[in-house]
Short mmCIF file of C-alpha atoms and ligand atoms in Angstrom, two decimals:
data_model
loop_
_atom_site.label_atom_id
_atom_site.label_comp_id
_atom_site.label_asym_id
_atom_site.label_seq_id
_atom_site.Cartn_x
_atom_site.Cartn_y
_atom_site.Cartn_z
CA UNK A 1 -0.12 0.06 -0.34
CA UNK A 2 1.60 3.50 -0.98
CA UNK A 3 -0.71 5.85 0.75
CA UNK A 4 -0.31 5.56 4.51
CA UNK A 5 -4.02 4.72 6.31
CA UNK A 6 -4.78 4.93 9.54
CA UNK A 7 -8.10 3.13 10.75
CA UNK A 8 -10.13 2.41 13.89
CA UNK A 9 -11.79 -0.99 13.99
CA UNK A 10 -14.13 -2.15 15.61
CA UNK A 11 -15.24 -5.75 16.67
CA UNK A 12 -18.47 -7.41 18.32
CA UNK A 13 -19.72 -10.51 16.79
CA UNK A 14 -19.36 -12.83 19.35
CA UNK A 15 -18.28 -12.28 23.19
CA UNK A 16 -15.48 -10.03 22.90
CA UNK A 17 -15.94 -6.43 22.37
CA UNK A 18 -13.02 -4.83 20.76
CA UNK A 19 -11.55 -1.68 19.11
CA UNK A 20 -8.19 -1.26 17.82
CA UNK A 21 -6.15 1.58 15.67
CA UNK A 22 -4.33 0.27 12.89
CA UNK A 23 -1.54 2.06 10.65
CA UNK A 24 -0.88 0.61 7.27
CA UNK A 25 1.47 2.01 4.82
CA UNK A 26 4.05 -1.04 3.43
CA UNK A 27 3.60 -2.44 6.22
CA UNK A 28 0.99 -2.71 9.28
CA UNK A 29 1.49 -1.25 12.53
CA UNK A 30 -0.93 -2.11 15.37
CA UNK A 31 -0.98 1.20 17.38
CA UNK A 32 -3.48 -0.16 19.71
CA UNK A 33 -5.77 -3.22 20.43
CA UNK A 34 -8.30 -3.37 23.29
CA UNK A 35 -10.39 -6.52 24.11
CA UNK A 36 -12.98 -6.48 26.86
CA UNK A 37 -13.97 -10.28 27.02
CA UNK A 38 -17.58 -11.80 28.38
CA UNK A 39 -16.42 -14.77 29.94
CA UNK A 40 -17.37 -14.06 33.27
CA UNK A 41 -20.94 -12.71 32.08
CA UNK A 42 -21.68 -16.01 30.32
CA UNK A 43 -19.89 -18.60 32.51
CA UNK A 44 -23.01 -19.74 34.58
CA UNK A 45 -25.05 -20.48 31.16
CA UNK A 46 -22.25 -22.74 29.58
CA UNK A 47 -22.21 -21.07 26.51
CA UNK A 48 -22.56 -17.34 25.01
CA UNK A 49 -26.21 -16.17 25.42
CA UNK A 50 -26.74 -13.81 22.52
CA UNK A 51 -29.00 -11.32 24.20
CA UNK A 52 -26.30 -10.77 27.39
CA UNK A 53 -23.55 -10.45 24.57
CA UNK A 54 -25.35 -7.82 22.38
CA UNK A 55 -26.21 -5.66 25.90
CA UNK A 56 -22.96 -5.61 26.83
CA UNK A 57 -21.28 -4.78 23.81
CA UNK A 58 -23.74 -1.63 23.52
CA UNK A 59 -22.43 -0.53 27.25
CA UNK A 60 -18.66 -1.23 26.53
CA UNK A 61 -18.13 -0.12 22.84
CA UNK A 62 -17.84 3.42 23.62
CA UNK A 63 -15.25 3.16 26.65
CA UNK A 64 -13.41 0.29 24.39
CA UNK A 65 -12.90 3.08 21.21
CA UNK A 66 -11.99 5.89 23.97
CA UNK A 67 -9.39 3.33 25.34
CA UNK A 68 -8.26 2.22 21.93
CA UNK A 69 -7.49 6.11 20.62
CA UNK A 70 -5.75 6.82 23.94
CA UNK A 71 -3.34 3.65 23.61
CA UNK A 72 -2.75 4.67 20.44
CA UNK A 73 -2.43 8.34 21.08
CA UNK A 74 -4.63 9.66 18.50
CA UNK A 75 -8.14 11.50 18.41
CA UNK A 76 -10.54 10.74 15.67
CA UNK A 77 -9.11 13.51 14.05
CA UNK A 78 -5.94 11.38 13.12
CA UNK A 79 -8.25 8.30 11.93
CA UNK A 80 -8.81 8.08 7.71
CA UNK A 81 -11.52 5.53 7.97
CA UNK A 82 -13.82 3.83 10.37
CA UNK A 83 -14.10 -0.26 9.79
CA UNK A 84 -16.74 -2.55 11.75
CA UNK A 85 -17.44 -6.14 11.58
CA UNK A 86 -20.74 -6.25 9.64
CA UNK A 87 -20.93 -10.07 9.94
CA UNK A 88 -21.37 -12.89 10.13
CA UNK A 89 -21.82 -13.31 14.10
CA UNK A 90 -24.68 -12.78 16.77
CA UNK A 91 -27.07 -10.56 15.02
CA UNK A 92 -27.55 -8.43 18.21
CA UNK A 93 -23.50 -8.20 18.88
CA UNK A 94 -23.34 -7.07 15.20
CA UNK A 95 -26.05 -4.53 15.23
CA UNK A 96 -24.03 -2.56 18.32
CA UNK A 97 -20.75 -2.21 16.23
CA UNK A 98 -22.24 -1.29 13.18
CA UNK A 99 -24.51 1.36 14.97
CA UNK A 100 -21.64 2.70 17.01
CA UNK A 101 -19.28 2.97 13.58
CA UNK A 102 -22.22 4.54 11.87
CA UNK A 103 -22.41 7.00 14.78
CA UNK A 104 -18.78 7.80 14.80
CA UNK A 105 -19.15 8.05 11.16
CA UNK A 106 -22.10 10.21 10.87
CA UNK A 107 -20.55 12.45 13.71
CA UNK A 108 -16.77 12.90 11.87
CA UNK A 109 -17.64 12.36 8.31
CA UNK A 110 -15.36 9.74 7.98
CA UNK A 111 -15.63 6.84 5.45
CA UNK A 112 -17.21 3.88 6.87
CA UNK A 113 -16.55 0.04 5.88
CA UNK A 114 -18.49 -3.08 7.01
CA UNK A 115 -15.73 -5.92 7.22
CA UNK A 116 -16.54 -9.52 7.15
CA UNK A 117 -15.04 -11.02 10.58
CA UNK A 118 -13.66 -14.09 8.97
CA UNK A 119 -11.89 -11.92 6.77
CA UNK A 120 -10.12 -10.27 9.35
CA UNK A 121 -8.92 -14.00 10.60
CA UNK A 122 -7.97 -14.81 7.26
CA UNK A 123 -5.87 -11.61 6.58
CA UNK A 124 -4.28 -11.90 9.70
CA UNK A 125 -1.08 -13.40 8.36
CA UNK A 126 -0.92 -10.30 6.30
CA UNK A 127 -1.44 -7.75 9.52
CA UNK A 128 1.22 -9.58 11.33
CA UNK A 129 3.98 -10.95 8.64
CA UNK A 130 2.83 -9.25 5.38
CA UNK A 131 2.76 -12.80 3.98
CA UNK A 132 2.08 -12.14 0.05
CA UNK A 133 -1.03 -13.44 -1.70
CA UNK A 134 -2.41 -15.97 -2.36
CA UNK A 135 -1.51 -18.06 0.95
CA UNK A 136 -3.74 -21.10 2.72
CA UNK A 137 -5.67 -20.51 6.03
CA UNK A 138 -7.13 -22.80 8.51
CA UNK A 139 -9.37 -21.19 10.56
CA UNK A 140 -9.87 -23.30 13.69
CA UNK A 141 -11.67 -21.68 16.91
CA UNK A 142 -15.13 -22.01 18.59
CA UNK A 143 -17.10 -20.81 16.16
CA UNK A 144 -15.44 -21.66 12.71
CA UNK A 145 -13.58 -24.36 11.10
CA UNK A 146 -12.64 -24.02 7.30
CA UNK A 147 -9.53 -24.17 4.91
CA UNK A 148 -9.66 -21.35 2.55
CA UNK A 149 -7.33 -20.24 -0.30
CA UNK A 150 -7.05 -16.09 0.16
CA UNK A 151 -6.19 -14.29 -3.20
CA UNK A 152 -7.01 -10.81 -1.84
CA UNK A 153 -9.49 -8.98 0.76
CA UNK A 154 -12.49 -9.89 -1.27
CA UNK A 155 -11.00 -12.92 -3.02
CA UNK A 156 -11.46 -16.36 -1.17
CA UNK A 157 -12.08 -19.93 -2.17
CA UNK A 158 -13.54 -22.23 0.41
CA UNK A 159 -11.84 -25.83 0.20
CA UNK A 160 -14.09 -27.05 2.89
CA UNK A 161 -14.88 -26.77 6.36
CA UNK A 162 -17.09 -28.45 9.05
CA UNK A 163 -20.33 -29.67 8.28
CA UNK A 164 -21.47 -29.74 12.25
CA UNK A 165 -19.52 -28.51 15.22
CA UNK A 166 -16.44 -26.29 15.16
CA UNK A 167 -13.11 -27.94 16.86
CA UNK A 168 -12.98 -25.79 19.74
CA UNK A 169 -16.92 -25.96 20.50
CA UNK A 170 -16.07 -30.03 20.30
CA UNK A 171 -13.25 -29.35 22.78
CA UNK A 172 -15.58 -27.14 25.17
CA UNK A 173 -18.35 -29.90 24.77
CA UNK A 174 -15.96 -32.86 26.22
CA UNK A 175 -14.56 -30.62 28.86
CA UNK A 176 -18.23 -30.42 30.12
CA UNK A 177 -19.15 -33.89 29.61
CA UNK A 178 -15.84 -34.92 31.91
CA UNK A 179 -16.39 -32.14 34.62
CA UNK A 180 -13.53 -30.06 33.20
CA UNK A 181 -13.72 -26.35 33.61
CA UNK A 182 -14.76 -23.91 30.36
CA UNK A 183 -13.12 -23.05 28.16
CA UNK A 184 -12.63 -26.83 27.55
CA UNK A 185 -9.40 -26.67 24.83
CA UNK A 186 -7.26 -25.66 27.36
CA UNK A 187 -8.44 -27.97 30.28
CA UNK A 188 -8.47 -30.98 27.60
CA UNK A 189 -5.23 -30.35 26.49
CA UNK A 190 -3.67 -30.38 29.97
CA UNK A 191 -5.69 -33.41 31.07
CA UNK A 192 -4.70 -35.08 28.06
CA UNK A 193 -0.84 -34.92 28.93
CA UNK A 194 -1.19 -38.06 31.26
CA UNK A 195 -3.58 -39.83 29.06
CA UNK A 196 -2.93 -42.99 26.81
CA UNK A 197 -4.80 -42.11 23.37
CA UNK A 198 -4.79 -45.60 22.41
CA UNK A 199 -7.23 -46.79 24.84
CA UNK A 200 -10.59 -45.91 23.41
CA UNK A 201 -11.07 -46.39 19.64
CA UNK A 202 -12.73 -43.03 18.63
CA UNK A 203 -13.71 -42.29 15.31
CA UNK A 204 -12.25 -39.68 12.75
CA UNK A 205 -15.59 -38.92 10.78
CA UNK A 206 -14.75 -37.85 6.99
CA UNK A 207 -11.00 -38.16 7.44
CA UNK A 208 -10.69 -40.84 4.52
CA UNK A 209 -13.13 -38.69 2.25
CA UNK A 210 -11.00 -36.90 -0.58
CA UNK A 211 -12.04 -33.34 0.57
CA UNK A 212 -11.61 -30.53 2.91
CA UNK A 213 -14.60 -31.40 4.99
CA UNK A 214 -14.59 -32.07 8.40
CA UNK A 215 -17.09 -33.14 11.20
CA UNK A 216 -16.68 -33.53 14.63
CA UNK A 217 -20.27 -33.75 16.36
CA UNK A 218 -20.01 -37.88 16.36
CA UNK A 219 -16.52 -37.77 18.01
CA UNK A 220 -17.93 -35.91 20.79
CA UNK A 221 -21.20 -38.53 21.15
CA UNK A 222 -18.38 -41.05 20.89
CA UNK A 223 -16.89 -39.61 23.95
CA UNK A 224 -20.19 -39.31 25.68
CA UNK A 225 -21.07 -42.85 24.91
CA UNK A 226 -17.18 -43.95 26.13
CA UNK A 227 -17.92 -41.85 29.28
CA UNK A 228 -21.33 -43.34 30.08
CA UNK A 229 -20.09 -46.78 29.77
CA UNK A 230 -17.35 -46.21 32.52
CA UNK A 231 -19.55 -44.62 34.78
CA UNK A 232 -21.96 -47.73 34.49
CA UNK A 233 -18.84 -50.15 34.95
CA UNK A 234 -16.94 -48.12 37.99
CA UNK A 235 -19.81 -46.01 39.51
CA UNK A 236 -18.17 -42.84 38.14
CA UNK A 237 -14.88 -41.98 36.35
CA UNK A 238 -11.61 -42.18 37.52
CA UNK A 239 -8.69 -39.91 37.04
CA UNK A 240 -7.03 -42.23 34.51
CA UNK A 241 -10.45 -42.63 32.57
CA UNK A 242 -10.59 -38.90 32.25
CA UNK A 243 -6.87 -38.21 30.65
CA UNK A 244 -7.31 -41.64 28.28
CA UNK A 245 -10.55 -40.06 26.93
CA UNK A 246 -8.88 -36.37 26.51
CA UNK A 247 -6.02 -37.72 25.09
CA UNK A 248 -7.96 -40.05 22.58
CA UNK A 249 -10.18 -37.04 21.49
CA UNK A 250 -7.34 -34.67 21.27
CA UNK A 251 -5.71 -37.33 18.84
CA UNK A 252 -8.70 -37.90 17.09
CA UNK A 253 -8.86 -34.03 16.18
CA UNK A 254 -5.50 -33.72 15.73
CA UNK A 255 -5.56 -36.83 13.09
CA UNK A 256 -8.40 -35.07 11.12
CA UNK A 257 -7.02 -31.69 10.96
CA UNK A 258 -3.85 -33.22 9.55
CA UNK A 259 -5.00 -35.18 7.07
CA UNK A 260 -7.24 -32.60 5.73
CA UNK A 261 -4.21 -29.79 5.94
CA UNK A 262 -2.34 -32.24 3.89
CA UNK A 263 -5.10 -32.55 1.28
CA UNK A 264 -5.52 -28.83 1.51
CA UNK A 265 -2.01 -27.97 0.55
CA UNK A 266 -2.08 -30.39 -2.33
CA UNK A 267 -5.20 -28.71 -3.77
CA UNK A 268 -3.76 -25.23 -3.21
CA UNK A 269 -0.70 -26.25 -5.02
CA UNK A 270 -2.47 -27.64 -7.72
CA UNK A 271 -4.65 -24.89 -8.05
CA UNK A 272 -2.55 -21.76 -7.66
CA UNK A 273 1.15 -22.97 -8.63
CA UNK A 274 2.35 -21.02 -5.82
CA UNK A 275 4.87 -22.54 -3.09
CA UNK A 276 2.36 -22.93 -0.32
CA UNK A 277 2.20 -20.69 2.80
CA UNK A 278 -0.06 -22.02 5.32
CA UNK A 279 -1.29 -19.82 8.43
CA UNK A 280 -3.50 -21.40 10.88
CA UNK A 281 -5.74 -18.80 13.18
CA UNK A 282 -8.44 -19.19 15.81
CA UNK A 283 -8.39 -20.06 19.48
CA UNK A 284 -7.67 -24.21 18.72
CA UNK A 285 -4.50 -23.08 17.19
CA UNK A 286 -3.12 -22.59 20.70
CA UNK A 287 -3.33 -26.21 21.20
CA UNK A 288 0.41 -27.57 21.23
CA UNK A 289 -0.19 -31.25 20.10
CA UNK A 290 -2.48 -29.54 17.05
CA UNK A 291 -0.15 -27.05 16.19
CA UNK A 292 3.20 -29.01 16.21
CA UNK A 293 1.09 -31.75 13.88
CA UNK A 294 0.41 -29.10 11.47
CA UNK A 295 3.66 -27.72 11.11
CA UNK A 296 5.10 -31.08 10.30
CA UNK A 297 2.54 -31.65 7.65
CA UNK A 298 3.66 -28.41 6.15
CA UNK A 299 7.19 -29.05 6.53
CA UNK A 300 6.61 -32.41 4.54
CA UNK A 301 5.03 -30.32 1.82
CA UNK A 302 7.90 -27.73 1.91
CA UNK A 303 5.17 -25.33 2.84
CA UNK A 304 6.33 -22.30 5.08
CA UNK A 305 4.04 -22.57 8.57
CA UNK A 306 2.90 -19.34 10.28
CA UNK A 307 0.66 -19.16 13.49
CA UNK A 308 0.20 -15.54 14.50
CA UNK A 309 0.51 -14.70 18.32
CA UNK A 310 -2.55 -15.77 19.89
CA UNK A 311 -3.92 -12.74 20.75
CA UNK A 312 -4.15 -11.86 17.51
CA UNK A 313 -5.59 -15.67 16.53
CA UNK A 314 -8.56 -14.98 18.96
CA UNK A 315 -11.02 -12.32 18.16
CA UNK A 316 -9.86 -8.73 18.26
CA UNK A 317 -10.19 -5.54 16.32
CA UNK A 318 -6.94 -5.01 14.74
CA UNK A 319 -7.54 -7.62 12.10
CA UNK A 320 -10.84 -5.59 11.25
CA UNK A 321 -8.72 -2.32 11.17
CA UNK A 322 -6.71 -3.81 8.70
CA UNK A 323 -8.98 -5.50 6.37
CA UNK A 324 -10.57 -2.22 6.37
CA UNK A 325 -7.52 -0.70 5.26
CA UNK A 326 -6.79 -3.08 2.27
CA UNK A 327 -10.67 -2.41 1.27
CA UNK A 328 -10.37 1.25 1.23
CA UNK A 329 -7.28 1.33 -0.48
CA UNK A 330 -9.00 -1.02 -3.27
CA UNK A 331 -11.65 2.03 -3.37
CA UNK A 332 -14.73 -0.07 -1.46
CA UNK A 333 -16.97 2.13 0.40
CA UNK A 334 -19.98 1.63 2.63
CA UNK A 335 -22.83 4.41 3.63
CA UNK A 336 -24.80 4.95 6.20
CA UNK A 337 -27.31 2.45 4.87
CA UNK A 338 -24.76 -0.55 5.95
CA UNK A 339 -26.30 -3.41 7.61
CA UNK A 340 -25.81 -6.35 9.83
CA UNK A 341 -25.49 -9.68 8.11
CA UNK A 342 -25.81 -12.25 10.77
CA UNK A 343 -24.70 -15.16 8.00
CA UNK A 344 -22.05 -14.29 5.43
CA UNK A 345 -19.95 -16.62 3.59
CA UNK A 346 -16.60 -15.39 2.54
CA UNK A 347 -16.53 -17.74 -0.61
CA UNK A 348 -20.42 -16.99 -2.11
CA UNK A 349 -19.97 -19.66 -4.62
CA UNK A 350 -19.10 -22.21 -2.01
CA UNK A 351 -22.25 -24.29 -0.64
CA UNK A 352 -23.61 -22.84 2.74
CA UNK A 353 -22.30 -24.88 5.55
CA UNK A 354 -24.62 -26.24 8.40
CA UNK A 355 -25.67 -25.54 12.02
CA UNK A 356 -25.28 -22.73 13.88
CA UNK A 357 -22.37 -23.07 16.54
CA UNK A 358 -22.65 -22.23 20.62
CA UNK A 359 -20.20 -19.24 19.07
CA UNK A 360 -22.70 -17.75 16.51
CA UNK A 361 -23.70 -18.61 13.03
CA UNK A 362 -21.03 -20.36 11.09
CA UNK A 363 -20.49 -19.20 7.52
O1 KG4 B 401 -11.18 -18.21 18.72
P1 KG4 B 401 -11.71 -18.11 19.74
O2 KG4 B 401 -10.87 -17.34 21.07
O3 KG4 B 401 -13.08 -17.80 20.06
C1 KG4 B 401 -13.66 -17.92 18.73
O4 KG4 B 401 -14.26 -19.37 18.74
O5 KG4 B 401 -14.53 -17.19 17.92
O6 KG4 B 401 -11.58 -19.42 20.49
C2 KG4 B 401 -11.94 -20.19 21.41
C3 KG4 B 401 -11.93 -21.77 21.30
C4 KG4 B 401 -12.57 -22.18 22.63
O7 KG4 B 401 -13.65 -23.23 22.03
C5 KG4 B 401 -11.58 -23.04 23.26
O8 KG4 B 401 -12.14 -24.31 23.79
C6 KG4 B 401 -10.86 -23.16 22.17
O9 KG4 B 401 -10.69 -22.16 21.16
N1 KG4 B 401 -9.22 -23.25 22.45
C7 KG4 B 401 -8.41 -24.36 22.72
C8 KG4 B 401 -7.31 -24.44 22.99
N2 KG4 B 401 -7.40 -22.88 23.60
C9 KG4 B 401 -8.67 -22.34 23.30
N3 KG4 B 401 -8.72 -25.62 22.17
C10 KG4 B 401 -7.93 -26.67 21.98
N4 KG4 B 401 -6.60 -26.61 22.68
C11 KG4 B 401 -6.29 -25.16 23.32
N5 KG4 B 401 -5.26 -25.22 23.70
ZN1 ZN B 402 -13.65 -15.16 15.29
#
């Protein structure tokens, strides 16, 4: 990008209220990135409650923007563009962000851009490392799981994704089944450390199918069945049982992601003729077993592997500001008629995905 743009980004599509200021010229620089999480508000319900999330976003967005500007040592006069997540996600939350951004745009006359939340995750490797197009991304979190070829800020090809649960959602459900705390991912990973992954024969749904689609719902049900028969046999779960179930479950998820990543890399090479870079993004990318398995697959295919820092893998507004900068530079503009889109697939040509996860609508 030849011109220098300073973008204020807003994010409120799920359970994080976030604002950030990003300056983009040849490289991107995050001047501030503020995130207010809502875990405590939803903890007693075992999942995100959309109405509570929306109210909390509406309450916190103003202060979040103020803090982001303060941290960046900016005022609204230093901002060139306002970018806000306009979907996909929980409608109430997305609306809060869109309305806040519209208010700022109307008050200042600044240009407004509605950003696809998934594009934010997908372009994070450009924000953090300036990765050149095209590249491959695996988004793997509590609400998303898909492989994308990224060719531009509005040019995505979805190679496949989950047809039911996202892996993070499955980690959370398995933790709940085994009486472990939320969020389930880190708890299951810790418990799996002392477990024997081969004790239970757990399924690897769709693993051998020659595409990049995945399914994690049956795996979670298999853990439920194994748990119930252990309880029946021993009158409860022993420490060893819990560890073995966690290890078996984590191994099954790892095997599926490894096999599908291998396939996605092959498709990427055939499709683009480029030497692949694969970036993994989303909360599940924090899992060390999964991360190192993906790193190995990439190495076997002579592909570069990239995992952005965790704070930029999970929901944040810096990624939204960055996409806003790329879109603005490409001539894209929205106006005050911008609306919230609870469903908004990145690749409009690929078939719609099923289900709606605990963390909002999948796209
Ligand atoms: O990206 P994220 O913060 O939020 C969205 O889903 O958008 O991802 C959160 C998900 C949760 O389901 C959490 O259990 C999972 O990522 N997660 C993990 C680990 N850390 C977080 N899953 C597996 N292993 C981990 N270490
Ligand atoms: Zn997200």
